[in-house]
Short mmCIF file of C-alpha atoms in Angstrom, two decimals:
data_model
loop_
_atom_site.label_atom_id
_atom_site.label_comp_id
_atom_site.label_asym_id
_atom_site.label_seq_id
_atom_site.Cartn_x
_atom_site.Cartn_y
_atom_site.Cartn_z
CA MET Q 1 102.67 98.50 106.15
CA TRP Q 2 99.54 98.83 108.29
CA GLN Q 3 101.65 100.61 110.92
CA ARG Q 4 102.52 103.32 108.37
CA VAL Q 5 98.86 103.69 107.46
CA ALA Q 6 97.81 103.85 111.12
CA LEU Q 7 100.43 106.50 111.87
CA ALA Q 8 99.25 108.73 109.02
CA VAL Q 9 95.53 108.18 109.58
CA GLY Q 10 95.61 108.18 113.38
CA PHE Q 11 94.61 104.77 114.73
CA GLU Q 12 97.92 103.50 116.13
CA ARG Q 13 96.51 102.52 119.54
CA GLU Q 14 93.55 100.68 118.03
CA LEU Q 15 95.86 98.83 115.64
CA GLU Q 16 98.29 97.84 118.38
CA ALA Q 17 95.49 96.40 120.50
CA ALA Q 18 93.99 94.53 117.53
CA VAL Q 19 97.33 93.02 116.50
CA VAL Q 20 97.98 91.77 120.05
CA VAL Q 21 94.63 89.97 120.03
CA ALA Q 22 95.17 88.60 116.51
CA ARG Q 23 98.60 87.22 117.32
CA GLY Q 24 97.24 85.61 120.43
CA SER Q 25 94.78 83.67 118.28
CA ARG Q 26 97.63 82.41 116.01
CA VAL Q 27 96.12 83.85 112.84
CA ARG Q 28 98.12 84.36 109.68
CA LEU Q 29 98.49 87.38 107.41
CA ALA Q 30 94.82 87.36 106.38
CA GLY Q 31 93.83 87.49 110.03
CA LEU Q 32 96.14 90.42 110.72
CA HIS Q 33 94.69 92.22 107.71
CA ALA Q 34 91.15 91.73 109.04
CA ALA Q 35 92.24 92.82 112.51
CA ALA Q 36 93.73 96.03 111.10
CA LEU Q 37 90.47 96.82 109.29
CA ASP Q 38 88.56 96.25 112.54
CA ALA Q 39 90.95 98.62 114.28
CA PHE Q 40 90.34 101.27 111.66
CA GLU Q 41 86.58 100.84 112.04
CA ALA Q 42 86.90 101.45 115.79
CA ARG Q 43 88.59 104.75 115.00
CA ALA Q 44 86.24 105.63 112.12
CA ARG Q 45 83.21 105.51 114.40
CA SER Q 46 84.57 108.58 116.17
CA PHE Q 47 85.10 110.72 113.07
CA GLU Q 48 83.54 114.16 113.35
CA GLY Q 49 82.17 116.05 110.39
CA PRO Q 50 80.43 119.42 110.19
CA PRO Q 51 77.69 119.95 112.79
CA MET Q 52 74.19 118.96 111.70
CA VAL Q 53 71.07 117.44 113.25
CA ALA Q 54 70.96 113.67 113.70
CA PRO Q 55 68.55 112.85 110.82
CA SER Q 56 70.77 114.66 108.31
CA ARG Q 57 73.90 112.98 109.64
CA THR Q 58 72.26 109.55 109.43
CA THR Q 59 71.04 110.08 105.87
CA LEU Q 60 74.44 111.39 104.79
CA ALA Q 61 76.19 108.30 106.18
CA GLU Q 62 73.69 106.01 104.46
CA VAL Q 63 74.01 107.78 101.10
CA ARG Q 64 77.81 107.79 101.22
CA HIS Q 65 78.07 104.15 102.28
CA ALA Q 66 75.61 102.98 99.58
CA ALA Q 67 77.37 105.04 96.90
CA ILE Q 68 80.80 103.64 97.74
CA TYR Q 69 79.43 100.09 97.85
CA LYS Q 70 77.79 100.42 94.43
CA MET Q 71 80.78 102.17 92.83
CA VAL Q 72 83.21 99.55 94.16
CA ALA Q 73 80.98 96.74 92.87
CA ALA Q 74 80.83 98.35 89.43
CA GLY Q 75 84.56 99.04 89.49
CA SER Q 76 85.32 95.43 90.37
CA ARG Q 77 83.55 94.27 87.23
CA ARG Q 78 85.87 96.56 85.23
CA ALA Q 79 88.99 95.54 87.19
CA ASN Q 80 89.25 99.05 88.60
CA THR Q 81 88.48 100.00 92.19
CA TRP Q 82 91.49 102.32 92.43
CA SER Q 83 89.65 105.26 90.84
CA VAL Q 84 85.88 104.86 90.55
CA GLU Q 85 83.46 107.14 88.75
CA ALA Q 86 79.67 107.18 88.35
CA ASP Q 87 76.73 109.28 87.27
CA PRO Q 88 75.51 110.53 90.69
CA THR Q 89 71.87 110.37 89.64
CA THR Q 90 72.21 106.57 89.47
CA LEU Q 91 73.33 106.35 93.09
CA SER Q 92 71.32 106.19 96.30
CA GLY Q 93 69.54 109.49 96.89
CA GLY Q 94 71.14 110.85 93.73
CA ALA Q 95 74.30 111.23 95.87
CA CYS Q 96 72.40 114.03 97.68
CA TYR Q 97 71.23 114.39 101.26
CA PRO Q 98 68.98 116.84 103.17
CA HIS Q 99 71.27 119.13 105.15
CA LEU Q 100 69.63 120.65 108.20
CA ARG Q 101 71.13 122.77 110.95
CA ILE Q 102 69.21 124.30 113.83
CA GLY Q 103 67.89 127.72 112.87
CA GLU Q 104 68.59 127.24 109.15
CA PRO Q 105 66.35 126.09 106.28
CA LEU Q 106 66.73 122.57 104.90
CA VAL Q 107 68.75 122.36 101.68
CA MET Q 108 69.81 119.45 99.48
CA ARG Q 109 73.58 119.08 99.34
CA ARG Q 110 76.02 116.79 97.57
CA ALA Q 111 77.19 113.85 99.66
CA PHE Q 112 80.72 114.12 98.22
CA GLU Q 113 82.88 116.94 96.95
CA VAL Q 114 82.98 117.68 93.24
CA ASP Q 115 86.25 116.33 91.86
CA THR Q 116 85.88 116.55 88.10
CA GLY Q 117 88.28 119.41 87.42
CA PRO Q 118 92.04 119.21 86.95
CA GLY Q 119 93.70 117.77 90.04
CA TYR Q 120 96.76 115.85 91.14
CA PHE Q 121 95.25 112.50 90.09
CA ALA Q 122 93.73 113.38 86.72
CA ASP Q 123 92.73 116.18 84.40
CA ALA Q 124 89.10 117.16 83.90
CA SER Q 125 86.78 114.17 83.92
CA THR Q 126 85.50 112.83 80.63
CA GLY Q 127 82.84 110.61 82.19
CA PRO Q 128 79.10 110.74 81.46
CA LEU Q 129 77.19 113.80 82.58
CA PRO Q 130 74.25 113.18 84.93
CA ALA Q 131 70.70 114.24 84.25
CA THR Q 132 70.02 117.96 84.60
CA ASP Q 133 67.44 117.37 87.33
CA SER Q 134 70.02 116.61 90.02
CA ALA Q 135 68.45 117.54 93.36
CA CYS Q 136 71.68 119.00 94.71
CA GLY Q 137 73.34 120.51 91.66
CA TRP Q 138 75.60 117.79 90.30
CA ILE Q 139 76.90 118.96 86.92
CA GLY Q 140 79.33 116.14 86.19
CA PRO Q 141 80.25 112.60 87.18
CA MET Q 142 81.23 111.71 90.73
CA ARG Q 143 84.79 110.48 91.19
CA LEU Q 144 86.46 108.86 94.20
CA ASN Q 145 90.12 107.87 94.17
CA LEU Q 146 89.84 105.00 96.63
CA GLY Q 147 93.36 103.68 96.06
CA THR Q 148 94.73 106.63 98.05
CA PHE Q 149 91.96 106.73 100.68
CA PRO Q 150 91.49 108.76 102.92
CA TRP Q 151 92.75 111.31 100.37
CA VAL Q 152 90.12 110.72 97.69
CA TYR Q 153 89.83 114.04 95.83
CA GLY Q 154 92.63 115.03 93.47
CA GLY Q 155 92.10 118.72 94.15
CA ASN Q 156 92.01 118.37 97.94
CA LEU Q 157 95.28 116.91 99.23
CA SER Q 158 95.50 119.11 102.29
CA PRO Q 159 96.91 117.69 105.55
CA SER Q 160 93.34 117.02 106.71
CA ALA Q 161 92.14 114.00 104.72
CA PRO Q 162 88.52 114.29 103.50
CA GLY Q 163 87.73 110.64 104.21
CA LEU Q 164 88.42 111.15 107.90
CA SER Q 165 85.35 113.37 108.24
CA TRP Q 166 82.92 110.79 106.86
CA GLN Q 167 80.68 110.20 109.85
CA THR Q 168 78.99 106.96 110.85
CA ALA Q 169 75.37 105.97 111.41
CA GLY Q 170 74.72 102.49 112.75
CA ASN Q 171 75.95 99.93 110.22
CA HIS Q 172 76.63 102.64 107.65
CA VAL Q 173 80.36 103.39 107.93
CA PRO Q 174 81.45 104.91 104.60
CA ALA Q 175 85.08 105.37 105.66
CA VAL Q 176 85.39 101.66 106.38
CA ALA Q 177 83.79 100.75 103.04
CA ALA Q 178 86.39 102.94 101.32
CA MET Q 179 89.30 101.62 103.40
CA ARG Q 180 88.30 98.02 102.63
CA ALA Q 181 88.40 98.83 98.92
CA ALA Q 182 91.83 100.45 99.25
CA ALA Q 183 93.26 97.72 101.48
CA SER Q 184 92.04 94.94 99.19
CA MET Q 185 94.74 95.99 96.72
CA TRP Q 186 97.39 95.30 99.36
CA THR Q 187 96.44 91.59 99.24
CA PRO Q 188 97.47 89.15 96.48
CA LEU Q 189 93.93 88.47 95.24
CA GLY Q 190 92.79 92.09 95.38
CA ASN Q 191 95.96 93.26 93.68
CA LEU Q 192 95.47 90.88 90.77
CA SER Q 193 91.90 92.14 90.44
CA GLN Q 194 93.07 95.70 89.71
CA ASP Q 195 94.17 96.86 86.26
CA ALA Q 196 97.67 98.21 86.94
CA ARG Q 197 97.47 100.53 83.93
CA VAL Q 198 95.00 102.73 85.82
CA VAL Q 199 97.36 102.97 88.79
CA ALA Q 200 100.41 103.62 86.60
CA ALA Q 201 98.61 106.37 84.68
CA GLN Q 202 97.54 108.07 87.90
CA LEU Q 203 101.05 107.79 89.36
CA GLY Q 204 102.50 109.35 86.21
CA HIS Q 205 100.02 112.23 86.41
CA PHE Q 206 100.72 112.73 90.12
CA ARG Q 207 104.47 112.81 89.60
CA ARG Q 208 104.26 115.21 86.65
CA HIS Q 209 102.44 117.76 88.76
CA THR Q 210 104.21 117.26 92.10
CA ASP Q 211 107.83 116.76 91.06
CA PRO Q 212 108.19 120.48 90.21
CA LEU Q 213 106.91 121.31 93.69
CA VAL Q 214 109.57 119.28 95.49
CA GLU Q 215 112.55 119.51 93.14
CA ASP Q 216 114.11 122.44 95.04
CA ILE Q 217 113.74 120.74 98.46
CA PRO Q 218 117.20 119.53 99.59
CA VAL Q 219 117.91 115.80 99.52
CA TRP Q 220 119.59 113.96 102.39
CA GLU Q 221 120.51 110.34 101.72
CA VAL Q 222 123.03 110.03 104.59
CA ARG Q 223 126.29 108.91 102.93
CA GLY Q 224 128.39 111.27 105.00
CA ARG Q 225 126.38 114.39 104.30
CA PRO Q 226 125.09 116.27 107.35
CA ARG Q 227 121.31 116.24 107.74
CA PRO Q 228 119.63 119.59 107.01
CA ASP Q 229 118.69 121.04 110.38
CA GLY Q 230 115.35 122.71 110.92
CA VAL Q 231 114.36 122.66 107.25
CA LEU Q 232 112.21 120.45 105.08
CA TYR Q 233 114.20 117.80 103.21
CA ARG Q 234 113.70 114.71 101.05
CA ARG Q 235 114.90 111.18 101.72
CA GLY Q 236 113.95 108.10 99.76
CA GLY Q 237 111.50 110.22 97.79
CA LEU Q 238 109.53 111.24 100.91
CA LEU Q 239 109.42 114.52 102.81
CA TYR Q 240 110.78 115.01 106.35
CA PHE Q 241 110.76 117.99 108.66
CA PRO Q 242 113.10 117.57 111.67
CA GLN Q 243 112.28 119.42 114.88
CA GLY Q 244 108.83 120.24 113.57
CA SER Q 245 105.51 118.77 112.60
CA LEU Q 246 105.18 117.58 109.02
CA GLU Q 247 101.43 118.16 109.30
CA ILE Q 248 101.91 121.93 109.09
CA VAL Q 249 103.89 121.77 105.85
CA VAL Q 250 101.92 122.50 102.66
CA LEU Q 251 103.04 123.06 99.08
CA LEU Q 252 101.05 125.47 96.91
CA ASP Q 253 100.13 124.92 93.27
CA PRO Q 254 97.30 126.04 90.95
CA ARG Q 255 95.83 122.53 91.21
CA GLY Q 256 95.34 122.97 94.94
CA ILE Q 257 97.06 122.62 98.29
CA LEU Q 258 99.39 119.65 98.66
CA GLY Q 259 100.08 118.68 102.26
CA ALA Q 260 103.41 117.01 102.96
CA VAL Q 261 101.64 114.27 104.95
CA ALA Q 262 99.30 113.61 102.02
CA TYR Q 263 102.22 113.59 99.57
CA ASN Q 264 104.10 110.94 101.55
CA TYR Q 265 101.02 108.80 102.15
CA ILE Q 266 99.98 108.83 98.50
CA LEU Q 267 103.43 107.94 97.18
CA GLU Q 268 103.57 105.06 99.66
CA ARG Q 269 100.19 103.76 98.45
CA PHE Q 270 101.47 103.66 94.88
CA ALA Q 271 104.68 101.96 96.06
CA VAL Q 272 102.76 99.33 98.04
CA PHE Q 273 100.54 98.49 95.07
CA PHE Q 274 103.43 97.89 92.68
CA ALA Q 275 105.54 96.09 95.32
CA MET Q 276 102.63 93.70 95.90
CA ARG Q 277 102.17 93.20 92.13
CA ARG Q 278 105.87 92.29 91.74
CA ALA Q 279 105.76 89.94 94.74
CA VAL Q 280 102.61 88.22 93.47
CA LEU Q 281 104.07 87.67 90.00
CA ARG Q 282 107.24 86.18 91.50
CA ALA Q 283 105.08 83.74 93.48
CA ARG Q 284 103.12 82.49 90.46
CA ASP Q 285 103.76 78.85 91.36
CA VAL Q 286 101.64 79.13 94.50
CA TRP Q 287 98.68 81.07 93.11
CA THR Q 288 95.27 79.86 94.19
CA PRO Q 289 92.53 79.15 91.63
CA GLU Q 290 90.89 82.44 92.68
CA MET Q 291 94.08 84.34 91.89
CA GLU Q 292 94.36 82.62 88.50
CA ARG Q 293 90.79 83.64 87.65
CA ALA Q 294 91.38 87.22 88.79
CA ALA Q 295 94.43 87.53 86.55
CA ALA Q 296 92.62 85.90 83.62
CA ASN Q 297 89.70 88.35 83.95
CA ASN Q 298 91.97 91.40 84.26
CA PRO Q 299 92.30 93.41 81.01
CA ASP Q 300 95.86 94.38 81.97
CA PRO Q 301 97.93 93.16 78.96
CA CYS Q 302 100.87 92.29 81.21
CA LEU Q 303 98.75 89.75 83.05
CA ARG Q 304 97.14 88.47 79.87
CA ALA Q 305 100.61 87.82 78.45
CA LEU Q 306 101.52 85.44 81.27
CA PRO Q 307 102.13 81.89 80.03
CA ALA Q 308 99.84 79.18 81.27
CA ARG Q 309 101.03 77.80 84.58
CA LYS Q 310 102.42 74.30 84.38
CA GLU Q 311 100.63 71.82 86.59
CA THR Q 312 102.92 69.64 88.65
CA SER Q 313 102.01 65.99 88.69
CA ARG Q 314 102.08 63.99 91.87
CA ALA Q 315 102.94 60.36 92.10
CA SER Q 316 99.91 58.34 93.16
#
């Protein structure tokens, strides 16, 4: 699974090196998961955003990192870190930063894109409006769809993922904070801590608005049929473009540009979440106490309907 993520995000070499070291230390799955996150951090520290002077870049990284940390913490209490939302005026710096470029006047800008309008993940936001004295012009709540990181804005699913331009400053690595939140849901404990209804609703919305865009693309499922040559096709629900780069393929819709790479990555993130949920439920007999508490605190009615686990007695 991490190999698919690394291929789409662009840290295959870092991941390969980290996995070699992890396997040499005889670690288990948790160790490989941590090694993959370390590999992503090595790549994230080289992300390049728009040019700006060092003080602005440092402040921007700090504001982004602090905002993600606070939103994830708040989302965890509500069993939802897949799609987090907050009043920006309650976040560090008001989710604003001083943008300064050589030869230009200093202006206050938003640390994240506005994502409150209709998009591929949701319709217009219904969250609380921030105070009118926002220093950088926020006029609605701030939303980040961390479950599909690095594609975090429902109206910006272009081939270039927004999260891959979040620059670093010292210990402030916003892309890693977001990736940790996303990757936590690929683990048994993190998966049980997420309300699946949120994920299912977002998947339904995504499919309603993307299925019409791909329905005319030919399907090739092998079975004796020749593969379409030199044209975009679908297989297993994903898009493929033989003899060409999938990164140049975009689908156009009033909700925004939908890159083929983003489409595949996002569908896979939904699939991984629900595959993990099914696997965890099948393995109920080996849940840890932490997993039991996570499920008990989750408002998801499917988890609340689970019968109490029978304790096995051991002969003394």
